[in-house]
Protein backbone atom coordinates (compact mmCIF):
# COMPACT_ATOMS: atom_id res chain seq x y z
CA UNK A 1 116.93 109.20 65.95
CA UNK A 2 113.84 109.23 68.17
CA UNK A 3 113.07 112.38 70.14
CA UNK A 4 112.85 112.50 73.94
CA UNK A 5 109.08 112.66 73.56
CA UNK A 6 109.01 109.35 71.70
CA UNK A 7 111.29 107.71 74.29
CA UNK A 8 108.91 108.94 76.99
CA UNK A 9 106.00 107.44 75.05
CA UNK A 10 107.80 104.11 74.89
CA UNK A 11 108.31 104.17 78.67
CA UNK A 12 104.61 104.91 79.20
CA UNK A 13 103.77 102.15 76.75
CA UNK A 14 105.78 99.66 78.83
CA UNK A 15 103.93 100.74 81.97
CA UNK A 16 100.63 100.48 80.12
CA UNK A 17 101.37 96.95 78.95
CA UNK A 18 102.21 95.97 82.52
CA UNK A 19 98.95 97.49 83.79
CA UNK A 20 97.01 95.74 81.05
CA UNK A 21 98.61 92.44 82.09
CA UNK A 22 97.63 93.07 85.71
CA UNK A 23 94.05 93.82 84.66
CA UNK A 24 93.88 90.53 82.79
CA UNK A 25 95.10 88.68 85.88
CA UNK A 26 92.52 90.45 88.03
CA UNK A 27 89.77 89.63 85.57
CA UNK A 28 90.80 85.97 85.57
CA UNK A 29 89.96 85.96 89.27
CA UNK A 30 86.61 87.64 88.62
CA UNK A 31 87.73 91.13 89.68
CA UNK A 32 86.32 93.88 87.45
CA UNK A 33 85.95 97.64 87.62
CA UNK A 34 82.51 98.87 88.57
CA UNK A 35 80.75 100.73 85.77
CA UNK A 36 77.50 102.61 86.14
CA UNK A 37 75.98 104.37 83.14
CA UNK A 38 75.61 108.09 83.80
CA UNK A 39 78.07 108.14 86.70
CA UNK A 40 81.60 109.52 86.52
CA UNK A 41 83.92 108.14 89.16
CA UNK A 42 87.35 108.68 87.65
CA UNK A 43 90.35 106.43 87.45
CA UNK A 44 92.90 107.81 89.88
CA UNK A 45 95.82 105.41 90.07
CA UNK A 46 93.69 102.25 90.03
CA UNK A 47 94.46 99.70 87.33
CA UNK A 48 91.00 98.10 87.17
CA UNK A 49 89.52 100.45 84.52
CA UNK A 50 92.66 100.22 82.39
CA UNK A 51 91.81 98.03 79.40
CA UNK A 52 94.55 97.94 76.77
CA UNK A 53 97.36 99.75 74.97
CA UNK A 54 97.64 99.84 71.18
CA UNK A 55 100.22 101.46 68.92
CA UNK A 56 100.26 102.67 65.35
CA UNK A 57 103.02 104.19 63.22
CA UNK A 58 102.03 106.62 60.47
CA UNK A 59 104.57 107.10 57.66
CA UNK A 60 104.49 110.27 55.57
CA UNK A 61 106.53 112.55 53.36
CA UNK A 62 105.02 115.72 54.77
CA UNK A 63 103.02 116.54 57.89
CA UNK A 64 100.99 119.69 58.69
CA UNK A 65 99.72 120.60 62.14
CA UNK A 66 97.26 123.38 62.97
CA UNK A 67 96.33 124.19 66.56
CA UNK A 68 93.59 126.19 68.22
CA UNK A 69 94.49 126.47 71.87
CA UNK A 70 94.47 128.31 75.15
CA UNK A 71 98.10 129.50 75.03
CA UNK A 72 99.17 128.41 78.53
CA UNK A 73 96.70 125.56 78.76
CA UNK A 74 94.94 124.77 82.03
CA UNK A 75 96.21 123.51 85.41
CA UNK A 76 97.19 119.83 85.58
CA UNK A 77 95.69 119.08 88.99
CA UNK A 78 95.33 115.39 89.84
CA UNK A 79 92.90 113.54 92.05
CA UNK A 80 93.48 113.28 95.80
CA UNK A 81 93.72 109.73 97.13
CA UNK A 82 91.51 110.49 100.13
CA UNK A 83 88.69 111.85 97.95
CA UNK A 84 87.36 108.68 96.35
CA UNK A 85 85.85 108.73 92.86
CA UNK A 86 86.68 112.41 92.49
CA UNK A 87 87.17 113.05 88.77
CA UNK A 88 84.23 115.52 88.87
CA UNK A 89 85.67 117.69 91.65
CA UNK A 90 89.12 117.45 90.04
CA UNK A 91 87.85 118.62 86.63
CA UNK A 92 85.89 121.36 88.38
CA UNK A 93 89.03 122.44 90.25
CA UNK A 94 90.92 122.62 86.94
CA UNK A 95 88.22 124.93 85.57
CA UNK A 96 88.23 127.11 88.71
CA UNK A 97 92.03 127.19 88.87
CA UNK A 98 92.20 128.25 85.24
CA UNK A 99 89.74 131.12 85.69
CA UNK A 100 91.28 132.20 89.01
CA UNK A 101 94.09 133.59 86.90
CA UNK A 102 91.63 136.30 85.79
CA UNK A 103 88.99 136.28 88.55
CA UNK A 104 91.20 136.17 91.61
CA UNK A 105 88.52 135.72 94.27
CA UNK A 106 87.59 132.29 92.95
CA UNK A 107 90.37 130.92 95.16
CA UNK A 108 90.98 133.66 97.75
CA UNK A 109 94.59 134.41 98.68
CA UNK A 110 95.93 132.00 96.07
CA UNK A 111 98.02 132.66 92.95
CA UNK A 112 97.45 129.88 90.40
CA UNK A 113 100.34 130.60 88.05
CA UNK A 114 103.84 131.98 87.70
CA UNK A 115 104.50 135.45 86.33
CA UNK A 116 105.09 133.79 82.94
CA UNK A 117 101.50 132.56 82.97
CA UNK A 118 102.45 128.91 83.45
CA UNK A 119 100.09 127.21 85.88
CA UNK A 120 101.35 125.77 89.13
CA UNK A 121 100.62 122.20 90.12
CA UNK A 122 98.43 121.18 93.02
CA UNK A 123 99.65 122.70 96.29
CA UNK A 124 99.06 121.24 99.76
CA UNK A 125 96.46 123.74 101.01
CA UNK A 126 94.35 125.77 98.58
CA UNK A 127 93.70 123.30 95.76
CA UNK A 128 92.96 120.38 98.12
CA UNK A 129 90.46 122.63 99.92
CA UNK A 130 88.93 123.63 96.59
CA UNK A 131 88.60 119.97 95.61
CA UNK A 132 87.05 119.13 98.98
CA UNK A 133 84.53 121.96 98.62
CA UNK A 134 83.57 120.79 95.12
CA UNK A 135 83.42 117.19 96.34
CA UNK A 136 80.66 118.23 98.75
CA UNK A 137 78.87 120.63 96.42
CA UNK A 138 78.80 118.03 93.62
CA UNK A 139 77.27 115.47 95.99
CA UNK A 140 80.07 113.05 95.17
CA UNK A 141 79.29 109.43 96.18
CA UNK A 142 75.93 110.50 97.61
CA UNK A 143 73.56 108.49 95.39
CA UNK A 144 76.13 106.12 93.88
CA UNK A 145 79.82 106.17 93.00
CA UNK A 146 81.20 109.50 91.77
CA UNK A 147 78.95 112.18 90.31
CA UNK A 148 76.36 112.49 87.58
CA UNK A 149 76.36 115.23 84.96
CA UNK A 150 73.81 117.53 86.60
CA UNK A 151 75.36 117.33 90.08
CA UNK A 152 78.79 118.11 88.61
CA UNK A 153 77.53 121.16 86.69
CA UNK A 154 75.31 122.40 89.53
CA UNK A 155 78.05 121.96 92.14
CA UNK A 156 80.53 123.91 90.04
CA UNK A 157 77.93 126.63 89.47
CA UNK A 158 77.23 126.89 93.21
CA UNK A 159 80.92 127.25 94.01
CA UNK A 160 81.41 129.98 91.40
CA UNK A 161 78.25 131.85 92.47
CA UNK A 162 79.26 131.64 96.14
CA UNK A 163 82.48 133.45 95.26
CA UNK A 164 80.73 136.31 93.50
CA UNK A 165 80.94 135.25 89.86
CA UNK A 166 78.64 133.77 87.23
CA UNK A 167 79.19 130.71 85.05
CA UNK A 168 77.64 129.62 81.77
CA UNK A 169 77.71 126.32 79.90
CA UNK A 170 77.49 126.15 76.10
CA UNK A 171 76.51 122.75 74.71
CA UNK A 172 79.36 121.41 72.57
CA UNK A 173 77.70 118.21 71.38
CA UNK A 174 76.37 117.85 67.84
CA UNK A 175 74.39 114.65 67.52
CA UNK A 176 76.59 111.81 68.75
CA UNK A 177 79.84 113.73 68.27
CA UNK A 178 81.62 116.64 69.92
CA UNK A 179 81.21 119.80 67.84
CA UNK A 180 84.55 120.91 66.44
CA UNK A 181 83.26 124.40 65.64
CA UNK A 182 81.81 125.00 69.13
CA UNK A 183 84.99 123.80 70.85
CA UNK A 184 87.19 125.82 68.50
CA UNK A 185 85.13 128.96 69.06
CA UNK A 186 85.40 128.47 72.82
CA UNK A 187 89.17 128.03 72.62
CA UNK A 188 89.50 131.17 70.51
CA UNK A 189 87.71 132.95 73.36
CA UNK A 190 90.05 131.28 75.90
CA UNK A 191 87.26 129.03 77.23
CA UNK A 192 87.98 125.36 78.04
CA UNK A 193 85.55 122.51 77.44
CA UNK A 194 84.30 120.10 80.09
CA UNK A 195 83.98 116.58 78.64
CA UNK A 196 81.87 113.81 80.19
CA UNK A 197 83.38 110.59 78.82
CA UNK A 198 81.63 107.22 78.92
CA UNK A 199 85.04 105.72 78.13
CA UNK A 200 88.36 107.22 77.14
CA UNK A 201 90.91 106.27 74.46
CA UNK A 202 93.78 108.54 75.45
CA UNK A 203 96.49 109.10 72.85
CA UNK A 204 100.10 110.16 73.13
CA UNK A 205 101.63 111.45 69.90
CA UNK A 206 105.36 111.31 69.15
CA UNK A 207 106.64 112.73 65.88
CA UNK A 208 109.96 111.62 64.37
CA UNK A 209 110.47 114.11 61.51
CA UNK A 210 113.93 112.82 60.65
CA UNK A 211 112.51 109.42 59.70
CA UNK A 212 109.15 110.81 58.49
CA UNK A 213 107.05 108.82 60.88
CA UNK A 214 104.72 109.42 63.81
CA UNK A 215 104.04 107.06 66.69
CA UNK A 216 100.49 106.98 68.10
CA UNK A 217 99.99 105.22 71.42
CA UNK A 218 96.41 104.74 72.60
CA UNK A 219 95.57 103.78 76.19
CA UNK A 220 91.98 102.55 76.56
CA UNK A 221 90.11 103.29 79.78
CA UNK A 222 86.64 101.95 80.51
CA UNK A 223 83.99 103.58 82.69
CA UNK A 224 82.96 107.21 83.15
CA UNK A 225 85.50 110.00 83.52
CA UNK A 226 85.51 113.81 83.25
CA UNK A 227 88.33 115.77 81.62
CA UNK A 228 89.02 119.35 80.51
CA UNK A 229 89.94 120.17 76.88
CA UNK A 230 92.21 123.15 76.22
CA UNK A 231 93.45 122.66 72.63
CA UNK A 232 92.26 121.36 69.26
CA UNK A 233 94.84 119.75 66.93
CA UNK A 234 94.39 119.00 63.23
CA UNK A 235 97.17 116.80 61.82
CA UNK A 236 97.37 116.22 58.06
CA UNK A 237 99.63 113.54 56.56
CA UNK A 238 100.82 113.64 52.96
CA UNK A 239 102.51 111.27 50.55
CA UNK A 240 103.94 113.60 47.95
CA UNK A 241 101.18 116.11 47.22
CA UNK A 242 98.37 113.83 48.31
CA UNK A 243 96.71 114.24 51.71
CA UNK A 244 95.99 110.61 52.63
CA UNK A 245 94.94 111.08 56.24
CA UNK A 246 93.69 113.81 58.60
CA UNK A 247 93.37 113.28 62.35
CA UNK A 248 91.72 115.70 64.78
CA UNK A 249 92.26 115.61 68.53
CA UNK A 250 91.30 117.47 71.66
CA UNK A 251 94.17 117.87 74.10
CA UNK A 252 92.87 117.31 77.63
CA UNK A 253 93.92 117.63 81.24
CA UNK A 254 92.98 114.20 82.60
CA UNK A 255 93.20 114.65 86.37
CA UNK A 256 95.17 111.37 86.50
CA UNK A 257 98.62 111.09 88.04
CA UNK A 258 99.85 108.46 85.58
CA UNK A 259 99.08 110.56 82.50
CA UNK A 260 98.23 114.18 83.29
CA UNK A 261 97.72 115.17 79.68
CA UNK A 262 96.77 113.39 76.48
CA UNK A 263 94.75 113.54 73.29
CA UNK A 264 91.24 112.27 72.53
CA UNK A 265 90.29 111.70 68.90
CA UNK A 266 87.58 114.16 67.93
CA UNK A 267 86.25 112.09 65.05
CA UNK A 268 85.23 109.18 67.29
CA UNK A 269 81.58 109.17 68.33
CA UNK A 270 81.48 106.44 70.97
CA UNK A 271 83.17 108.10 73.92
CA UNK A 272 81.39 111.33 74.90
CA UNK A 273 78.08 111.62 76.75
CA UNK A 274 78.16 115.42 77.08
CA UNK A 275 80.43 118.39 76.42
CA UNK A 276 80.20 122.00 77.57
CA UNK A 277 82.29 125.07 76.85
CA UNK A 278 82.66 126.78 80.23
CA UNK A 279 82.72 130.54 80.70
CA UNK A 280 83.12 132.37 84.03
CA UNK A 281 82.69 136.11 84.40
């Protein structure tokens, strides 16, 4: 019997197929999403950048999962409709909201989480103001749509410095891939990773242990987007004693309303322009 998580994945899959159909209709009329190399403008709730949904079922006799994570994750703030192309400010707000749990003057007079440590969602006052401030500091839509990498990093740094703290960025790229060891070390030190994606294949993973199978649903997004990674998953599949497959994923806060959280395959090398472990002190 499928778990609630798998049923949820199927419902998202149906929505994804509908969106993919709409995109194809739009494209038949010559309507395409704007893409600009080096710019990150986010997806919001628009369907234009949504390319396709694919599914895969992995059958196994045994499955092992190891996780390196920030125990309570990061906030799941989503983009504001009146701040166009705002994935940079949204990702920056997720970083600031996460660290405000420890450094409380980052968002004055605001409590970002419950007493249990679970982060609150976006409120109607403090987080929108934070996003608006970052929108300006990151020079969003000033030179072209969205932000570029340097404006995003510099704007976040200016915000943090203006509130009395310092921020550092540790490069988490190794050649064309994201460095597993750098990300893992950051997570062990409770530091999230800022990912600058040139495209995004976002996975949902639903395990059905009773039937020894796992459903992988991948939603493909085109164009630049910025997300925040807060966990590293290693999933090993076995037939008998033989390990026939190992998948590694970063779990990310997407900033998107339609899918606030998902997994990006770490082994892929065609999706990430830049990655930085972020530390605030």
